[in-house]
Amino acid sequence: MKRLISLSFVVLGLGATSAILAQTVGGLDLGAIEGRDPAIAENAENLVKQALTRGKTAVESASAVVTSSEANLRRAPLGTAGGAQGPMDFDAILAGAKGNLTAPRGGPMLVAFASLSMPEASLKRVIGDVTQAGGVVVFRGFPGGNPARFALAMHKLVEPRQAASVLIDPRLFRAFGVEAVPTYVAVSSDYVPCDSLTCVSDVPPFDRLVGNVPAGFALETIAGARGPGAPVAEAALARLGSAQ
């Protein structure tokens, strides 16, 4: 049985801001991204489906979900967050889908579910703290089916060393029943996400906390509840504390 830790929070409204976006930002050719096949831009799942149905096997058409460095998902109990140095490679996120098909991959044991609808400062802090703690930050897909908008946001929010720990994987949203962000999940043991675009993974017991709170607070709450996710939360807290 999973344990659900519920919190209620008051969310302060933020004023909207506007900006004129350049066609090329920090090495990302947004024009080229926007110029991709329009069917690809509908959402992350359709993008992956179209990219991989060009393959020769049924596995390729059913299994792939866009991720950035799926190899970073395997944790024992938690892996080291980080990625290659240099500008974030948006094409690498798309190419990561094919890497999912080579062999079964273990799912992440510490996950923060996020969205670009979150306040920018909060999202940046979640990405920084969760990757430092050894977890991953997962998005459901492209906002409004717009890869260029997602690429620009990642360029602003994600440091190169964090890029491998930022994923797009709608399977994980379904597996843990995530309907609001941010949501923090700590899983009790290894598991392998299911291999189709619409499946629901069978996952081991886990703890879940929903609320716009810092990662450290979420981990302390999960650890203190002594549920199935407590050992992972404690290990993550130790990593986070050692870096501060």
Short mmCIF file of C-alpha atoms in Angstrom, two decimals:
data_model
loop_
_atom_site.label_atom_id
_atom_site.label_comp_id
_atom_site.label_asym_id
_atom_site.label_seq_id
_atom_site.Cartn_x
_atom_site.Cartn_y
_atom_site.Cartn_z
CA MET A 1 0.00 0.00 0.00
CA LYS A 2 1.30 3.44 -0.84
CA ARG A 3 1.24 6.14 1.80
CA LEU A 4 -0.10 9.55 0.83
CA ILE A 5 1.05 12.56 2.82
CA SER A 6 -1.33 15.46 2.14
CA LEU A 7 -0.54 19.11 2.74
CA SER A 8 -2.55 22.27 2.01
CA PHE A 9 -0.79 25.41 0.94
CA VAL A 10 -1.70 28.97 0.03
CA VAL A 11 -0.34 29.87 -3.37
CA LEU A 12 0.42 33.54 -3.96
CA GLY A 13 -0.49 34.94 -7.37
CA LEU A 14 2.33 36.21 -9.52
CA GLY A 15 2.18 39.05 -12.02
CA ALA A 16 2.54 38.05 -15.65
CA THR A 17 5.60 39.16 -17.59
CA SER A 18 6.22 39.30 -21.30
CA ALA A 19 9.37 38.94 -23.37
CA ILE A 20 10.46 38.87 -26.99
CA LEU A 21 12.32 35.63 -27.67
CA ALA A 22 15.28 35.51 -30.03
CA GLN A 23 15.34 32.77 -32.62
CA THR A 24 18.64 31.45 -31.31
CA VAL A 25 19.26 31.27 -27.54
CA GLY A 26 22.47 29.96 -26.02
CA GLY A 27 23.22 27.66 -28.93
CA LEU A 28 19.61 26.40 -29.25
CA ASP A 29 18.23 26.99 -32.75
CA LEU A 30 14.60 27.65 -31.85
CA GLY A 31 13.69 28.19 -35.45
CA ALA A 32 14.87 24.71 -36.31
CA ILE A 33 12.99 23.27 -33.37
CA GLU A 34 9.79 25.04 -34.35
CA GLY A 35 10.31 23.86 -37.92
CA ARG A 36 10.00 20.21 -37.04
CA ASP A 37 7.08 18.20 -38.43
CA PRO A 38 3.92 19.87 -36.97
CA ALA A 39 2.60 16.50 -35.86
CA ILE A 40 5.62 16.17 -33.60
CA ALA A 41 4.84 19.41 -31.79
CA GLU A 42 1.44 18.30 -30.52
CA ASN A 43 2.84 16.77 -27.35
CA ALA A 44 5.70 14.71 -26.06
CA GLU A 45 4.00 11.36 -26.52
CA ASN A 46 3.08 12.04 -30.15
CA LEU A 47 6.60 13.29 -30.81
CA VAL A 48 8.11 10.08 -29.53
CA LYS A 49 5.56 7.91 -31.26
CA GLN A 50 6.27 9.49 -34.64
CA ALA A 51 10.02 9.41 -34.18
CA LEU A 52 10.09 5.77 -33.24
CA THR A 53 7.54 4.31 -35.64
CA ARG A 54 10.21 4.81 -38.27
CA GLY A 55 12.03 1.91 -36.65
CA LYS A 56 11.76 -1.70 -37.72
CA THR A 57 10.40 -3.38 -34.60
CA ALA A 58 7.16 -3.23 -32.62
CA VAL A 59 9.19 -2.44 -29.53
CA GLU A 60 10.37 0.80 -31.06
CA SER A 61 6.82 1.95 -31.78
CA ALA A 62 5.47 1.10 -28.33
CA SER A 63 8.23 1.58 -25.83
CA ALA A 64 9.77 5.00 -26.18
CA VAL A 65 9.11 8.05 -24.05
CA VAL A 66 11.27 11.12 -24.34
CA THR A 67 13.93 11.24 -21.63
CA SER A 68 17.27 12.90 -21.13
CA SER A 69 19.89 10.32 -20.26
CA GLU A 70 17.79 7.36 -19.16
CA ALA A 71 20.98 5.73 -17.88
CA ASN A 72 20.78 8.21 -15.00
CA LEU A 73 17.55 6.58 -13.80
CA ARG A 74 19.18 3.49 -12.26
CA ARG A 75 19.68 4.20 -8.54
CA ALA A 76 21.09 2.11 -5.69
CA PRO A 77 19.33 3.57 -3.85
CA LEU A 78 20.08 6.94 -5.42
CA GLY A 79 22.42 7.84 -8.26
CA THR A 80 24.59 10.88 -8.74
CA ALA A 81 22.81 13.77 -10.40
CA GLY A 82 24.58 15.57 -13.17
CA GLY A 83 25.33 15.63 -16.85
CA ALA A 84 27.89 16.56 -19.43
CA GLN A 85 29.39 19.99 -19.19
CA GLY A 86 28.47 22.57 -21.80
CA PRO A 87 25.20 23.98 -23.20
CA MET A 88 22.11 21.88 -22.71
CA ASP A 89 21.48 19.82 -25.85
CA PHE A 90 17.75 19.82 -26.60
CA ASP A 91 18.16 17.30 -29.40
CA ALA A 92 19.76 14.95 -26.88
CA ILE A 93 16.49 14.92 -24.94
CA LEU A 94 14.65 13.78 -28.05
CA ALA A 95 17.32 11.26 -28.99
CA GLY A 96 17.15 9.80 -25.50
CA ALA A 97 13.87 8.12 -26.42
CA LYS A 98 15.63 5.56 -28.58
CA GLY A 99 17.99 4.74 -25.74
CA ASN A 100 15.06 3.52 -23.69
CA LEU A 101 14.62 0.56 -26.03
CA THR A 102 18.01 -1.09 -25.70
CA ALA A 103 17.24 -2.90 -22.42
CA PRO A 104 14.93 -2.68 -19.41
CA ARG A 105 15.80 0.35 -17.30
CA GLY A 106 15.21 0.84 -13.62
CA GLY A 107 12.92 3.68 -12.67
CA PRO A 108 14.04 6.57 -10.44
CA MET A 109 13.47 6.12 -6.71
CA LEU A 110 13.29 9.83 -5.88
CA VAL A 111 11.14 11.86 -8.25
CA ALA A 112 9.88 15.43 -8.27
CA PHE A 113 7.05 15.96 -10.74
CA ALA A 114 7.05 19.45 -12.20
CA SER A 115 5.54 21.70 -14.85
CA LEU A 116 6.39 24.99 -16.50
CA SER A 117 3.16 26.29 -14.96
CA MET A 118 5.02 26.50 -11.64
CA PRO A 119 6.57 29.86 -10.62
CA GLU A 120 10.00 30.08 -12.22
CA ALA A 121 11.85 30.61 -8.93
CA SER A 122 10.14 27.60 -7.34
CA LEU A 123 10.84 25.38 -10.34
CA LYS A 124 14.49 26.35 -10.47
CA ARG A 125 14.87 25.56 -6.77
CA VAL A 126 13.15 22.19 -7.16
CA ILE A 127 15.48 21.28 -10.03
CA GLY A 128 18.55 22.36 -8.09
CA ASP A 129 17.67 20.65 -4.80
CA VAL A 130 16.29 17.41 -6.22
CA THR A 131 19.21 16.84 -8.58
CA GLN A 132 21.62 17.59 -5.73
CA ALA A 133 19.77 15.05 -3.58
CA GLY A 134 20.23 12.39 -6.26
CA GLY A 135 16.72 12.43 -7.70
CA VAL A 136 15.18 13.35 -11.01
CA VAL A 137 12.71 16.06 -12.05
CA VAL A 138 10.05 14.83 -14.46
CA PHE A 139 7.80 16.77 -16.84
CA ARG A 140 4.73 15.26 -18.50
CA GLY A 141 5.42 16.75 -21.93
CA PHE A 142 5.82 19.95 -23.92
CA PRO A 143 3.66 22.88 -22.72
CA GLY A 144 0.98 23.54 -25.31
CA GLY A 145 2.72 21.07 -27.61
CA ASN A 146 5.52 23.61 -28.12
CA PRO A 147 9.06 22.14 -28.07
CA ALA A 148 10.62 25.57 -28.55
CA ARG A 149 9.01 26.92 -25.39
CA PHE A 150 10.22 23.91 -23.43
CA ALA A 151 13.75 24.25 -24.82
CA LEU A 152 13.91 27.93 -23.91
CA ALA A 153 12.70 27.24 -20.37
CA MET A 154 15.26 24.47 -19.88
CA HIS A 155 18.00 26.80 -21.08
CA LYS A 156 17.02 29.31 -18.39
CA LEU A 157 16.35 26.88 -15.55
CA VAL A 158 18.75 23.95 -15.93
CA GLU A 159 22.49 24.04 -15.42
CA PRO A 160 24.59 21.71 -17.60
CA ARG A 161 25.42 19.44 -14.66
CA GLN A 162 21.69 19.03 -13.94
CA ALA A 163 20.56 18.23 -17.48
CA ALA A 164 20.81 14.44 -17.18
CA SER A 165 18.40 14.52 -14.23
CA VAL A 166 15.61 16.42 -16.02
CA LEU A 167 13.28 14.07 -17.89
CA ILE A 168 10.12 14.00 -19.96
CA ASP A 169 8.24 10.82 -19.06
CA PRO A 170 4.41 10.71 -18.95
CA ARG A 171 4.59 7.05 -17.84
CA LEU A 172 5.79 8.13 -14.41
CA PHE A 173 2.90 10.58 -13.99
CA ARG A 174 0.50 7.69 -14.61
CA ALA A 175 2.43 5.18 -12.51
CA PHE A 176 2.26 7.32 -9.36
CA GLY A 177 -1.14 8.91 -10.00
CA VAL A 178 0.26 12.44 -10.18
CA GLU A 179 -2.40 15.05 -10.92
CA ALA A 180 -0.83 18.18 -9.40
CA VAL A 181 2.65 19.69 -9.27
CA PRO A 182 4.95 19.85 -7.56
CA THR A 183 4.65 16.29 -6.24
CA TYR A 184 7.50 14.43 -4.55
CA VAL A 185 7.68 10.62 -4.64
CA ALA A 186 10.08 8.31 -2.77
CA VAL A 187 9.91 4.65 -3.81
CA SER A 188 10.74 1.70 -1.57
CA SER A 189 12.56 -0.50 -4.09
CA ASP A 190 13.61 -0.97 -7.71
CA TYR A 191 11.06 -1.16 -10.51
CA VAL A 192 10.98 -1.04 -14.29
CA PRO A 193 8.52 1.35 -15.99
CA CYS A 194 6.14 -0.28 -18.44
CA ASP A 195 6.96 -0.10 -22.12
CA SER A 196 4.08 1.52 -23.99
CA LEU A 197 2.84 5.05 -24.43
CA THR A 198 -0.46 4.48 -22.61
CA CYS A 199 0.38 1.82 -20.03
CA VAL A 200 0.36 2.18 -16.24
CA SER A 201 3.44 0.78 -14.51
CA ASP A 202 3.22 -1.61 -11.59
CA VAL A 203 5.31 0.13 -8.93
CA PRO A 204 6.41 -0.92 -5.44
CA PRO A 205 5.14 0.83 -2.27
CA PHE A 206 5.99 4.52 -2.16
CA ASP A 207 5.38 7.75 -0.29
CA ARG A 208 4.00 10.80 -2.08
CA LEU A 209 3.81 14.40 -0.94
CA VAL A 210 1.92 17.07 -2.87
CA GLY A 211 2.55 20.77 -2.29
CA ASN A 212 4.59 23.80 -3.26
CA VAL A 213 7.27 23.23 -0.63
CA PRO A 214 11.08 22.98 -0.80
CA ALA A 215 12.54 19.57 -1.54
CA GLY A 216 14.25 19.48 1.85
CA PHE A 217 10.95 19.92 3.68
CA ALA A 218 9.30 17.25 1.54
CA LEU A 219 12.11 14.79 2.22
CA GLU A 220 12.05 15.50 5.96
CA THR A 221 8.29 14.92 6.04
CA ILE A 222 8.51 11.64 4.14
CA ALA A 223 11.43 10.43 6.25
CA GLY A 224 9.63 11.35 9.47
CA ALA A 225 6.49 9.47 8.48
CA ARG A 226 8.51 6.21 8.49
CA GLY A 227 6.66 4.86 5.47
CA PRO A 228 8.02 2.75 2.61
CA GLY A 229 9.84 5.70 1.04
CA ALA A 230 11.57 6.79 4.26
CA PRO A 231 14.97 5.13 3.56
CA VAL A 232 15.27 6.81 0.17
CA ALA A 233 14.18 10.15 1.65
CA GLU A 234 16.79 9.86 4.40
CA ALA A 235 19.56 9.08 1.91
CA ALA A 236 18.49 12.02 -0.24
CA LEU A 237 18.46 14.34 2.78
CA ALA A 238 22.02 13.31 3.60
CA ARG A 239 23.14 14.17 0.08
CA LEU A 240 21.31 17.47 0.09
CA GLY A 241 22.69 18.39 3.51
CA SER A 242 26.26 17.58 2.56
CA ALA A 243 26.07 20.04 -0.32
CA GLN A 244 24.76 22.96 1.74
#
